[in-house]
Structure formats: C-alpha cells, structure tokens
Tab-separated table of C-alpha atoms in Angstrom:
chain	number	residue	atom	x	y	z
A	1	UNK	CA	112.609	119.668	178.152
A	2	UNK	CA	111.396	119.631	174.567
A	3	UNK	CA	112.159	117.101	171.855
A	4	UNK	CA	113.657	118.066	168.518
A	5	UNK	CA	112.246	116.043	165.607
A	6	UNK	CA	113.751	115.868	162.163
A	7	UNK	CA	111.484	116.349	159.201
A	8	UNK	CA	111.271	113.090	157.177
A	9	UNK	CA	110.439	114.896	153.968
A	10	UNK	CA	113.883	115.020	152.480
A	11	UNK	CA	115.500	117.530	150.198
A	12	UNK	CA	113.604	119.761	147.783
A	13	UNK	CA	113.178	118.152	144.354
A	14	UNK	CA	115.718	118.755	141.623
A	15	UNK	CA	113.048	120.374	139.517
A	16	UNK	CA	109.605	121.695	140.311
A	17	UNK	CA	106.807	121.243	137.794
A	18	UNK	CA	104.338	124.098	137.480
A	19	UNK	CA	101.227	124.563	135.403
A	20	UNK	CA	101.683	126.370	132.115
A	21	UNK	CA	100.007	129.774	131.850
A	22	UNK	CA	96.378	129.518	130.775
A	23	UNK	CA	95.850	130.379	127.107
A	24	UNK	CA	93.633	133.391	126.347
A	25	UNK	CA	92.302	131.660	123.242
A	26	UNK	CA	92.911	128.524	121.222
A	27	UNK	CA	91.607	129.937	117.979
A	28	UNK	CA	93.969	129.055	115.164
A	29	UNK	CA	96.654	127.588	117.433
A	30	UNK	CA	98.946	124.705	116.630
A	31	UNK	CA	98.196	121.515	118.606
A	32	UNK	CA	100.728	118.939	119.689
A	33	UNK	CA	99.415	115.488	120.576
A	34	UNK	CA	101.308	113.234	122.973
A	35	UNK	CA	99.742	109.846	123.714
A	36	UNK	CA	101.135	107.942	126.680
A	37	UNK	CA	101.396	104.515	125.107
A	38	UNK	CA	98.382	102.907	126.726
A	39	UNK	CA	95.607	101.454	124.621
A	40	UNK	CA	93.173	104.160	123.471
A	41	UNK	CA	95.222	107.049	124.849
A	42	UNK	CA	95.978	108.113	121.286
A	43	UNK	CA	92.309	107.759	120.320
A	44	UNK	CA	91.193	110.086	123.114
A	45	UNK	CA	93.900	112.655	122.381
A	46	UNK	CA	93.162	112.740	118.647
A	47	UNK	CA	89.426	113.006	119.180
A	48	UNK	CA	89.953	115.922	121.553
A	49	UNK	CA	92.272	117.604	119.071
A	50	UNK	CA	89.752	117.059	116.268
A	51	UNK	CA	87.131	119.020	118.218
A	52	UNK	CA	89.537	121.917	118.673
A	53	UNK	CA	90.261	121.861	114.958
A	54	UNK	CA	86.572	121.873	114.038
A	55	UNK	CA	85.394	124.411	116.586
A	56	UNK	CA	88.363	126.745	116.871
A	57	UNK	CA	90.236	126.501	113.627
A	58	UNK	CA	93.250	124.992	115.300
A	59	UNK	CA	95.611	122.664	113.428
A	60	UNK	CA	97.485	119.525	114.456
A	61	UNK	CA	101.191	120.219	114.212
A	62	UNK	CA	102.528	117.090	115.910
A	63	UNK	CA	101.076	113.651	116.647
A	64	UNK	CA	103.407	111.617	118.844
A	65	UNK	CA	103.257	108.672	121.207
A	66	UNK	CA	105.833	108.279	123.961
A	67	UNK	CA	105.246	104.557	123.767
A	68	UNK	CA	105.555	103.662	127.441
A	69	UNK	CA	103.146	104.922	130.061
A	70	UNK	CA	105.489	104.049	132.908
A	71	UNK	CA	108.438	106.145	131.761
A	72	UNK	CA	108.971	109.862	131.506
A	73	UNK	CA	108.749	111.308	128.017
A	74	UNK	CA	112.153	111.554	126.331
A	75	UNK	CA	113.197	115.210	126.687
A	76	UNK	CA	114.118	115.523	123.016
A	77	UNK	CA	110.624	114.386	121.998
A	78	UNK	CA	109.023	116.949	124.301
A	79	UNK	CA	111.328	119.643	122.936
A	80	UNK	CA	110.463	118.833	119.339
A	81	UNK	CA	106.726	118.982	120.070
A	82	UNK	CA	107.129	122.251	121.980
A	83	UNK	CA	109.009	123.771	119.077
A	84	UNK	CA	106.142	123.338	116.624
A	85	UNK	CA	103.121	123.613	118.952
A	86	UNK	CA	101.264	126.257	120.946
A	87	UNK	CA	99.449	123.765	123.154
A	88	UNK	CA	99.832	120.093	124.044
A	89	UNK	CA	97.098	117.509	124.466
A	90	UNK	CA	97.980	114.320	126.286
A	91	UNK	CA	95.714	111.491	127.329
A	92	UNK	CA	95.761	108.349	129.427
A	93	UNK	CA	94.101	105.241	128.056
A	94	UNK	CA	93.605	101.637	129.071
B	1	UNK	CA	123.335	117.763	167.777
B	2	UNK	CA	121.632	119.520	164.877
B	3	UNK	CA	122.272	118.613	161.250
B	4	UNK	CA	122.916	121.713	159.190
B	5	UNK	CA	120.249	122.265	156.571
B	6	UNK	CA	117.863	119.665	157.986
B	7	UNK	CA	114.415	120.909	158.905
B	8	UNK	CA	113.522	120.206	162.506
B	9	UNK	CA	110.598	120.795	164.825
B	10	UNK	CA	110.296	121.234	168.580
B	11	UNK	CA	107.584	119.372	170.504
B	12	UNK	CA	106.799	119.091	174.199
B	13	UNK	CA	107.208	115.366	174.865
B	14	UNK	CA	107.028	111.879	173.340
B	15	UNK	CA	103.252	111.614	173.229
B	16	UNK	CA	102.957	115.056	171.726
B	17	UNK	CA	105.577	114.022	169.196
B	18	UNK	CA	103.523	111.042	168.055
B	19	UNK	CA	100.481	113.220	167.557
B	20	UNK	CA	102.616	115.855	165.846
B	21	UNK	CA	103.769	113.261	163.301
B	22	UNK	CA	100.145	112.349	162.631
B	23	UNK	CA	99.223	115.983	162.192
B	24	UNK	CA	102.019	116.485	159.679
B	25	UNK	CA	100.872	113.504	157.599
B	26	UNK	CA	104.121	111.642	158.232
B	27	UNK	CA	102.672	108.229	159.062
B	28	UNK	CA	101.249	105.198	157.300
B	29	UNK	CA	98.245	105.308	159.614
B	30	UNK	CA	100.036	103.596	162.485
B	31	UNK	CA	101.932	105.491	165.188
B	32	UNK	CA	105.589	106.192	164.417
B	33	UNK	CA	108.631	106.487	166.610
B	34	UNK	CA	109.274	110.241	166.820
B	35	UNK	CA	112.467	110.963	164.836
B	36	UNK	CA	114.369	112.591	167.666
B	37	UNK	CA	117.853	113.786	166.802
B	38	UNK	CA	119.774	111.288	168.937
B	39	UNK	CA	117.914	108.353	167.368
B	40	UNK	CA	118.616	109.616	163.864
B	41	UNK	CA	122.300	109.954	164.651
B	42	UNK	CA	122.467	106.446	166.063
B	43	UNK	CA	120.960	105.243	162.793
B	44	UNK	CA	123.463	107.230	160.735
B	45	UNK	CA	126.375	105.586	162.553
B	46	UNK	CA	125.460	102.369	160.737
B	47	UNK	CA	125.315	103.959	157.297
B	48	UNK	CA	129.047	103.901	156.669
B	49	UNK	CA	128.724	106.700	154.170
B	50	UNK	CA	128.062	110.441	154.000
B	51	UNK	CA	124.604	111.439	155.194
B	52	UNK	CA	124.067	113.733	152.206
B	53	UNK	CA	124.681	110.953	149.663
B	54	UNK	CA	121.647	110.302	147.453
B	55	UNK	CA	120.552	106.661	147.409
B	56	UNK	CA	117.427	106.807	145.226
B	57	UNK	CA	115.578	109.225	142.969
B	58	UNK	CA	112.225	109.506	141.250
B	59	UNK	CA	112.966	110.598	137.717
B	60	UNK	CA	109.452	111.878	137.103
B	61	UNK	CA	109.339	114.207	140.098
B	62	UNK	CA	113.002	114.939	140.702
B	63	UNK	CA	112.682	113.886	144.333
B	64	UNK	CA	115.781	112.371	145.929
B	65	UNK	CA	116.353	110.343	149.047
B	66	UNK	CA	119.571	110.999	150.935
B	67	UNK	CA	121.111	108.726	153.551
B	68	UNK	CA	119.930	111.252	156.145
B	69	UNK	CA	116.304	111.181	155.011
B	70	UNK	CA	116.371	107.389	154.914
B	71	UNK	CA	117.666	107.400	158.494
B	72	UNK	CA	114.849	109.660	159.686
B	73	UNK	CA	112.256	107.373	158.135
B	74	UNK	CA	113.971	104.237	159.449
B	75	UNK	CA	113.769	105.659	162.972
B	76	UNK	CA	110.088	106.421	162.491
B	77	UNK	CA	109.471	102.867	161.254
B	78	UNK	CA	110.986	101.454	164.431
B	79	UNK	CA	114.204	100.084	162.931
B	80	UNK	CA	117.150	99.291	165.128
B	81	UNK	CA	120.322	100.938	163.790
B	82	UNK	CA	121.826	97.635	162.679
B	83	UNK	CA	118.944	97.215	160.215
B	84	UNK	CA	119.829	100.419	158.422
B	85	UNK	CA	122.280	98.935	155.860
B	86	UNK	CA	119.427	96.730	154.608
B	87	UNK	CA	117.164	99.757	154.214
B	88	UNK	CA	119.845	101.649	152.293
B	89	UNK	CA	120.604	98.724	149.988
B	90	UNK	CA	116.907	98.262	149.265
B	91	UNK	CA	116.474	101.922	148.391
B	92	UNK	CA	119.497	101.800	146.116
B	93	UNK	CA	118.074	98.761	144.343
B	94	UNK	CA	114.775	100.575	143.882
B	95	UNK	CA	116.612	103.593	142.511
B	96	UNK	CA	117.957	101.643	139.559
B	97	UNK	CA	116.204	102.424	136.276
B	98	UNK	CA	115.158	98.823	135.768
B	99	UNK	CA	113.015	98.900	138.894
B	100	UNK	CA	111.019	101.888	137.690
B	101	UNK	CA	110.569	103.336	141.157
B	102	UNK	CA	108.139	106.142	140.401
B	103	UNK	CA	105.726	104.280	138.141
B	104	UNK	CA	105.573	101.232	140.364
B	105	UNK	CA	104.586	103.389	143.326
B	106	UNK	CA	102.118	105.580	141.412
B	107	UNK	CA	100.235	103.007	139.343
B	108	UNK	CA	96.679	101.781	139.766
B	109	UNK	CA	98.273	98.334	139.994
B	110	UNK	CA	98.862	98.885	143.697
B	111	UNK	CA	102.164	97.091	144.024
B	112	UNK	CA	104.338	96.984	147.107
B	113	UNK	CA	108.102	96.576	147.176
B	114	UNK	CA	108.782	93.000	148.284
B	115	UNK	CA	112.200	92.741	149.946
B	116	UNK	CA	113.919	89.354	150.049
B	117	UNK	CA	117.026	89.305	152.243
B	118	UNK	CA	119.486	86.501	151.612
B	119	UNK	CA	122.753	85.729	153.391
B	120	UNK	CA	124.222	85.887	156.868
B	121	UNK	CA	122.851	89.306	157.819
B	122	UNK	CA	119.367	87.838	158.127
B	123	UNK	CA	120.379	85.813	161.165
B	124	UNK	CA	122.736	88.500	162.469
B	125	UNK	CA	119.950	91.047	162.822
B	126	UNK	CA	117.312	88.541	163.866
B	127	UNK	CA	115.112	88.428	160.787
B	128	UNK	CA	112.375	85.864	160.451
B	129	UNK	CA	112.592	83.324	157.642
B	130	UNK	CA	110.386	80.744	159.328
B	131	UNK	CA	106.863	80.442	160.638
B	132	UNK	CA	104.557	83.318	159.717
B	133	UNK	CA	107.295	84.785	157.527
B	134	UNK	CA	104.920	87.183	155.763
B	135	UNK	CA	103.051	87.953	158.973
B	136	UNK	CA	103.617	89.990	162.110
B	137	UNK	CA	105.830	89.381	165.102
B	138	UNK	CA	109.377	90.105	164.009
B	139	UNK	CA	110.799	93.581	164.476
B	140	UNK	CA	113.397	93.433	161.694
B	141	UNK	CA	111.046	92.155	158.994
B	142	UNK	CA	108.274	94.529	160.005
B	143	UNK	CA	110.289	97.692	160.405
B	144	UNK	CA	112.662	97.327	157.451
B	145	UNK	CA	109.692	96.954	155.133
B	146	UNK	CA	107.898	99.781	156.890
B	147	UNK	CA	110.928	102.071	156.537
B	148	UNK	CA	110.684	101.642	152.783
B	149	UNK	CA	106.973	102.551	152.835
B	150	UNK	CA	107.514	105.606	155.033
B	151	UNK	CA	110.287	106.772	152.712
B	152	UNK	CA	107.963	106.371	149.737
B	153	UNK	CA	105.313	108.407	151.560
B	154	UNK	CA	107.467	111.101	153.121
B	155	UNK	CA	110.415	111.591	150.787
B	156	UNK	CA	108.866	110.700	147.459
B	157	UNK	CA	105.423	112.063	148.358
B	158	UNK	CA	103.551	109.087	146.944
B	159	UNK	CA	100.359	109.945	148.776
B	160	UNK	CA	97.406	107.503	148.554
B	161	UNK	CA	94.653	108.890	146.368
B	162	UNK	CA	96.824	111.731	145.074
B	163	UNK	CA	100.157	110.636	143.641
B	164	UNK	CA	99.683	106.963	144.572
B	165	UNK	CA	96.654	105.987	142.514
B	166	UNK	CA	96.477	102.319	143.562
B	167	UNK	CA	93.000	101.054	142.788
B	168	UNK	CA	92.982	98.768	145.823
B	169	UNK	CA	96.572	98.592	147.033
B	170	UNK	CA	97.565	95.560	149.075
B	171	UNK	CA	98.475	94.832	152.708
B	172	UNK	CA	102.136	94.574	151.742
B	173	UNK	CA	102.121	98.332	151.376
B	174	UNK	CA	102.537	98.554	155.157
B	175	UNK	CA	105.542	96.230	155.096
B	176	UNK	CA	106.604	93.420	152.760
B	177	UNK	CA	109.967	92.062	153.838
B	178	UNK	CA	111.149	88.498	154.371
B	179	UNK	CA	114.381	86.607	154.886
B	180	UNK	CA	115.285	83.540	152.908
B	181	UNK	CA	115.325	80.302	154.906
B	182	UNK	CA	118.962	79.312	155.405
B	183	UNK	CA	118.569	75.791	156.780
B	184	UNK	CA	115.360	74.713	155.064
B	185	UNK	CA	116.587	75.633	151.616
B	186	UNK	CA	117.814	72.577	149.705
B	187	UNK	CA	119.403	74.699	146.989
B	188	UNK	CA	122.082	77.361	147.021
B	189	UNK	CA	120.886	80.592	148.598
B	190	UNK	CA	119.674	83.456	146.464
B	191	UNK	CA	122.719	85.641	147.086
B	192	UNK	CA	125.037	82.889	145.792
B	193	UNK	CA	122.739	82.047	142.890
B	194	UNK	CA	122.901	85.688	141.838
B	195	UNK	CA	126.688	85.634	141.821
B	196	UNK	CA	127.626	87.108	145.186
B	197	UNK	CA	130.060	85.522	147.641
B	198	UNK	CA	128.307	83.457	150.307
B	199	UNK	CA	129.356	85.876	153.052
B	200	UNK	CA	127.919	88.890	151.214
B	201	UNK	CA	124.274	89.398	152.045
B	202	UNK	CA	121.864	90.795	149.494
B	203	UNK	CA	118.449	92.318	149.295
B	204	UNK	CA	116.320	91.714	146.223
B	205	UNK	CA	113.525	94.194	145.647
B	206	UNK	CA	110.509	93.357	143.519
B	207	UNK	CA	107.427	95.413	142.730
B	208	UNK	CA	104.936	92.797	143.838
B	209	UNK	CA	101.208	92.593	143.493
B	210	UNK	CA	98.996	90.683	145.885
B	211	UNK	CA	100.078	87.603	147.772
B	212	UNK	CA	98.678	84.262	146.650
B	213	UNK	CA	98.736	81.182	148.872
B	214	UNK	CA	99.496	77.877	147.112
B	215	UNK	CA	98.143	75.007	149.164
B	216	UNK	CA	99.045	71.399	148.501
B	217	UNK	CA	99.183	68.797	151.253
B	218	UNK	CA	98.605	65.758	149.065
B	219	UNK	CA	101.399	65.643	146.524
B	220	UNK	CA	104.539	63.691	147.290
B	221	UNK	CA	106.296	64.361	144.023
B	222	UNK	CA	107.680	67.518	142.388
B	223	UNK	CA	105.193	67.491	139.553
B	224	UNK	CA	102.129	67.606	141.809
B	225	UNK	CA	103.397	70.521	143.845
B	226	UNK	CA	104.757	72.470	140.929
B	227	UNK	CA	101.605	72.027	138.858
B	228	UNK	CA	99.776	73.796	141.688
B	229	UNK	CA	102.332	76.583	141.568
B	230	UNK	CA	102.031	76.902	137.802
B	231	UNK	CA	98.243	76.904	137.909
B	232	UNK	CA	98.242	79.721	140.462
B	233	UNK	CA	100.556	81.744	138.263
B	234	UNK	CA	98.500	81.252	135.125
B	235	UNK	CA	94.993	82.053	136.317
B	236	UNK	CA	93.186	84.517	134.098
B	237	UNK	CA	93.230	87.234	136.704
B	238	UNK	CA	96.979	87.541	136.864
B	239	UNK	CA	98.613	85.889	133.879
B	240	UNK	CA	100.941	88.194	132.000
B	241	UNK	CA	104.432	88.110	130.515
B	242	UNK	CA	105.732	89.788	133.691
B	243	UNK	CA	108.113	88.307	136.242
B	244	UNK	CA	107.136	86.021	139.128
B	245	UNK	CA	108.391	85.357	142.626
B	246	UNK	CA	107.682	81.925	144.075
B	247	UNK	CA	108.369	81.395	147.768
B	248	UNK	CA	108.341	77.666	148.405
B	249	UNK	CA	107.714	76.455	151.921
B	250	UNK	CA	110.441	74.223	153.361
B	251	UNK	CA	108.072	71.232	153.115
B	252	UNK	CA	107.349	71.792	149.437
B	253	UNK	CA	110.987	72.542	148.669
B	254	UNK	CA	112.090	69.399	150.471
B	255	UNK	CA	109.710	67.186	148.479
B	256	UNK	CA	110.805	68.734	145.191
B	257	UNK	CA	114.518	68.543	145.969
B	258	UNK	CA	114.288	65.008	147.374
B	259	UNK	CA	113.691	63.777	143.841
B	260	UNK	CA	116.871	65.465	142.691
B	261	UNK	CA	115.316	68.480	141.023
B	262	UNK	CA	117.557	71.515	140.695
B	263	UNK	CA	116.201	75.029	141.036
B	264	UNK	CA	116.644	75.499	137.290
B	265	UNK	CA	114.547	72.399	136.594
B	266	UNK	CA	111.879	73.811	138.882
B	267	UNK	CA	111.857	77.098	136.979
B	268	UNK	CA	111.651	75.377	133.605
B	269	UNK	CA	108.833	73.072	134.692
B	270	UNK	CA	106.819	75.935	136.129
B	271	UNK	CA	107.319	78.089	133.055
B	272	UNK	CA	106.288	75.285	130.743
B	273	UNK	CA	103.033	74.692	132.646
B	274	UNK	CA	102.120	78.248	133.697
B	275	UNK	CA	100.251	79.149	130.557
B	276	UNK	CA	96.828	79.874	129.180
B	277	UNK	CA	95.334	79.170	125.768
B	278	UNK	CA	94.574	82.059	123.471
B	279	UNK	CA	90.959	80.895	123.348
B	280	UNK	CA	90.510	81.619	127.048
B	281	UNK	CA	92.743	84.687	127.076
B	282	UNK	CA	90.851	86.311	124.214
B	283	UNK	CA	87.493	85.378	125.681
B	284	UNK	CA	88.499	87.088	128.926
B	285	UNK	CA	89.895	90.145	127.174
B	286	UNK	CA	93.410	89.478	128.426
B	287	UNK	CA	94.572	89.320	124.832
B	288	UNK	CA	92.848	91.932	122.726
B	289	UNK	CA	92.637	90.436	119.252
B	290	UNK	CA	90.129	88.770	117.019
B	291	UNK	CA	89.728	84.980	117.459
B	292	UNK	CA	91.855	82.873	115.158
B	293	UNK	CA	91.384	79.296	113.968
B	294	UNK	CA	94.467	78.003	115.771
B	295	UNK	CA	93.866	79.717	119.133
B	296	UNK	CA	93.214	76.429	120.921
B	297	UNK	CA	96.725	75.261	120.150
B	298	UNK	CA	98.456	78.533	120.973
B	299	UNK	CA	99.407	79.619	124.494
B	300	UNK	CA	100.706	82.574	126.436
B	301	UNK	CA	103.049	81.742	129.291
B	302	UNK	CA	103.495	83.530	132.577
B	303	UNK	CA	106.756	85.440	131.984
B	304	UNK	CA	108.963	85.546	128.953
B	305	UNK	CA	111.045	82.533	129.963
B	306	UNK	CA	112.092	80.390	132.901
B	307	UNK	CA	114.536	83.084	133.975
B	308	UNK	CA	111.575	85.333	134.778
B	309	UNK	CA	110.754	83.138	137.776
B	310	UNK	CA	112.601	83.792	141.027
B	311	UNK	CA	112.538	80.842	143.397
B	312	UNK	CA	113.271	81.193	147.083
B	313	UNK	CA	112.425	79.280	150.245
B	314	UNK	CA	110.823	80.665	153.394
B	315	UNK	CA	108.193	79.753	155.948
B	316	UNK	CA	107.610	77.366	158.814
B	317	UNK	CA	108.913	73.825	158.707
B	318	UNK	CA	105.416	72.372	158.777
B	319	UNK	CA	102.714	72.949	156.211
B	320	UNK	CA	102.115	72.623	152.513
B	321	UNK	CA	101.723	76.333	151.925
B	322	UNK	CA	103.863	78.176	149.426
B	323	UNK	CA	103.312	81.604	147.884
B	324	UNK	CA	103.275	83.265	144.507
B	325	UNK	CA	103.632	87.014	144.120
B	326	UNK	CA	102.957	88.393	140.627
B	327	UNK	CA	104.892	91.383	139.424
B	328	UNK	CA	103.211	94.760	139.141
B	329	UNK	CA	104.583	94.985	135.632
B	330	UNK	CA	102.758	93.074	132.938
B	331	UNK	CA	105.912	93.125	130.836
B	332	UNK	CA	109.340	94.657	131.270
B	333	UNK	CA	108.330	97.886	133.017
B	334	UNK	CA	109.758	96.779	136.349
B	335	UNK	CA	112.314	94.056	136.935
B	336	UNK	CA	113.587	92.790	140.283
B	337	UNK	CA	116.828	94.345	141.402
B	338	UNK	CA	119.421	93.005	143.823
B	339	UNK	CA	121.942	94.925	145.879
B	340	UNK	CA	124.699	93.790	148.210
B	341	UNK	CA	124.139	94.963	151.779
B	342	UNK	CA	126.762	97.110	153.424
B	343	UNK	CA	129.499	96.475	150.888
B	344	UNK	CA	130.289	97.771	147.440
B	345	UNK	CA	130.327	94.523	145.490
B	346	UNK	CA	128.277	95.910	142.643
B	347	UNK	CA	128.724	99.656	142.929
B	348	UNK	CA	130.661	99.853	139.669
B	349	UNK	CA	129.418	98.927	136.218
B	350	UNK	CA	125.852	98.671	137.342
B	351	UNK	CA	123.589	97.041	134.861
B	352	UNK	CA	120.846	99.379	133.733
B	353	UNK	CA	117.783	97.509	132.588
B	354	UNK	CA	116.066	100.335	130.847
B	355	UNK	CA	114.884	98.687	127.699
B	356	UNK	CA	111.337	97.927	128.723
B	357	UNK	CA	108.626	98.701	126.277
B	358	UNK	CA	105.371	97.861	127.960
B	359	UNK	CA	103.522	97.917	131.224
C-alpha cells in the first residue's frame, strides 16, 4: 500500500523571468541606468556605465532611480528605459 | 481522493515519505509530516473557502499561494485542521502590499514573520500565551508559525542562500507565533484595540528582527520598567524609524497598569524616551551626515511616533522579563498587518499601505 503525497510547491508563477539574450557587442549602444534606491547603488551603476562609454563608445540614454530597493520597479519606468536603451545597468548599494 | 491539477507523488510508506520530503528540499531542516491526501483534505475542510482561491502573492516573482497549497504546507508543519484558519489569515495579512512580503523574506535583514494571535480562538485551539511563550512545547504555536515558514520555502521559493539572502537569519525563522495573554492583560486585548469585535479573533503579522529580552526585577513603578524598554529599543545596533513590537510580561504589565497607566500612555512614554542623540548616531554611522553644532541637542526616536509601537502582553505570570522585537524595515517598507480569523470582517475596502519610501 503506497502513500500519495501532494507537492507543496504550489501553482506555477504568473510570470516567469528569463535572462535577456547576450549582446554580441556593446560598441556604440545606448545604456539605461537603473539604481535601486540604496545608498551608492547609483554611484556604482554610473561608474560602470562610464567605463562602457569610454571603452566602447556607448552613450547613456537614461539615468533613473527606482527609489525603493524593497519594491518592484514601476512598469512604466521600466518601459520608458527600455524604449530608449539597448542595455540596462542596475546596481545594488548600501 | 485526488485533487485535479495538483502534483502528487507515490512513496512506499511513512518513513520513506519523510525521507522523500527531505530529498525534494521540502523541509526547514526538521522532519515534516508527509502531506498525504487524506490529511490535506481534512485540513481543507476547515478552510471554509474554495481550495483554488489565492491568499497571498509575491509581486516580484509572480508566485501565488492558494488555499490548497497552504493546506499542504500546514499538514507538513504538523498543524491540526482547526489551526488552519489562523494560517490562512496570516498569509492573507502577509499578502497585503503594506507588509511587503517578498522583500521582507528576501532581505539580508533576516526577518521572520511574527504572528500575534488575539481573541477567543487562542484558547479554543490551545495556544500558549503563558510561560515560555516564545519557546517550545505547544503544538499550535509551533506548527502555525512553522506552516508559514514552510509556505515561504515551498510555495514562494525563498531558499536560504539563494533567494533568501539573510545575512544571519534568526531562530524565529523556524516558527515565531504567540498568543496574547487573555487574563494577565490589564488593558483591552489587541483585537479590540484594533477595532474588531471582542468575539472576532485576529492575527497580526509583523516582519520582525531578532528577539531582545528586557529584564527588570527591581522597578516597582511604570517609569523604571518602561525606561528599560525604551533603552532596549534605542540602542545603536537597532535604532531606526521603523515600527516596534513590545511584549510585556504579565508582571511588568501589572506594575505599569497598577499606577493607572493606559496603553496609550505607555506608548507615548516609550516613544519619548527611545531615542538617540545625533552625536552618537553620526559617530556610529547610523546617520550618514557631517557633524553639526547642535547635534547634542537633536535626537532620533525609535519609530515615527507613538503609534509605531505595538504593545501586547504574553508570558508566564512570574518574572520580570519582557521582550522587544524590532521591525525588519528601517522605515515604512514593511508595516504590521492584521486580519480577522475565519470571518470576513475586513475583506472589503482593505487599506493598502503602499506609500513607503525607504527600507
């Protein structure tokens, strides 16, 4: 006599996040910056973007801060960055 | 009976089932009760609602907890079926935006959901509000809190070291559930204070950091006891503008109330004295700003006002030991949430505290 166990894992998520396709090159691309609201997150993101600008001729097309590390980014902010950028740099600070 | 759409697994016997749950990563490190179908269905009989109904979500991941999934995890935690309405109400409270379910379970802060049950259900299901209230020995306290943790692990996939990045965590992450003392509480119970009828039980859920004992056996006046409470809340390691939960022991509460102090007076006194000077806060890096000439006369309080301090009473009748639990949030990122248990007192027009701006 076997025992049937229910899986405690619940339903599949409403949405599944996947990694974006890897870029072949970043030369000349438009960079979007999204800091997470923690202290120094914006500093790290900007410094990283600056290196891409210097070394690869990229440009900074958006420089935003979602303002609150504990909350998801407002969808309209993400959409506006995506519209003007080829790649996004985000950073966690503290 | 098989639930359509639910994933299930066949195992040989009970011992094999326990090991199977370990192998699947379904436990908190302790053995679980295998979620056999008949146990899950007994649990669901106490839900009083459709098993597919969603009771909580994680906005960041899109993961949802249904009544059915909560029942499976409650069985695994060792809950008796009559505990299940408390588990459901707690999950619903945690699902409110103001609680910030995902962040509070993912953060380095390592918080644990503290559940405070107030009202007649505590006695009805045999919860402990007395001696060793935060400790082991009571099935209801232990397993209700554990059901919440197993749901966080299994449904919301907050896996230690992966999606749960707690730097150190805290022991409450196994289970952190208490009942409010009904007879040793000199003030109105929490459920009534929060606006519910006396016969409607509630569970208040709070993203709590570590537990801090407040010992005072010498004071015989409110001020002496409450100064100890305030000092514990304002030490440099934990002071912030976040919320606070203070669990007074019956002995401390009795001394304070015997002098005629109301709970509101207690809150106001604690808030006034739970503070640190900007000199010390800046020196310790808790306030990141250049020193100013008037720092010695300027203070930061624990919380943003007296209303940020929740007072309840629990513990054994003897002993000058109370407790302070700081919030995970250092601001408005997570606020305690209360839900009626088993009834729909507050199902409509739910307040959505979603205006926080800082961790």
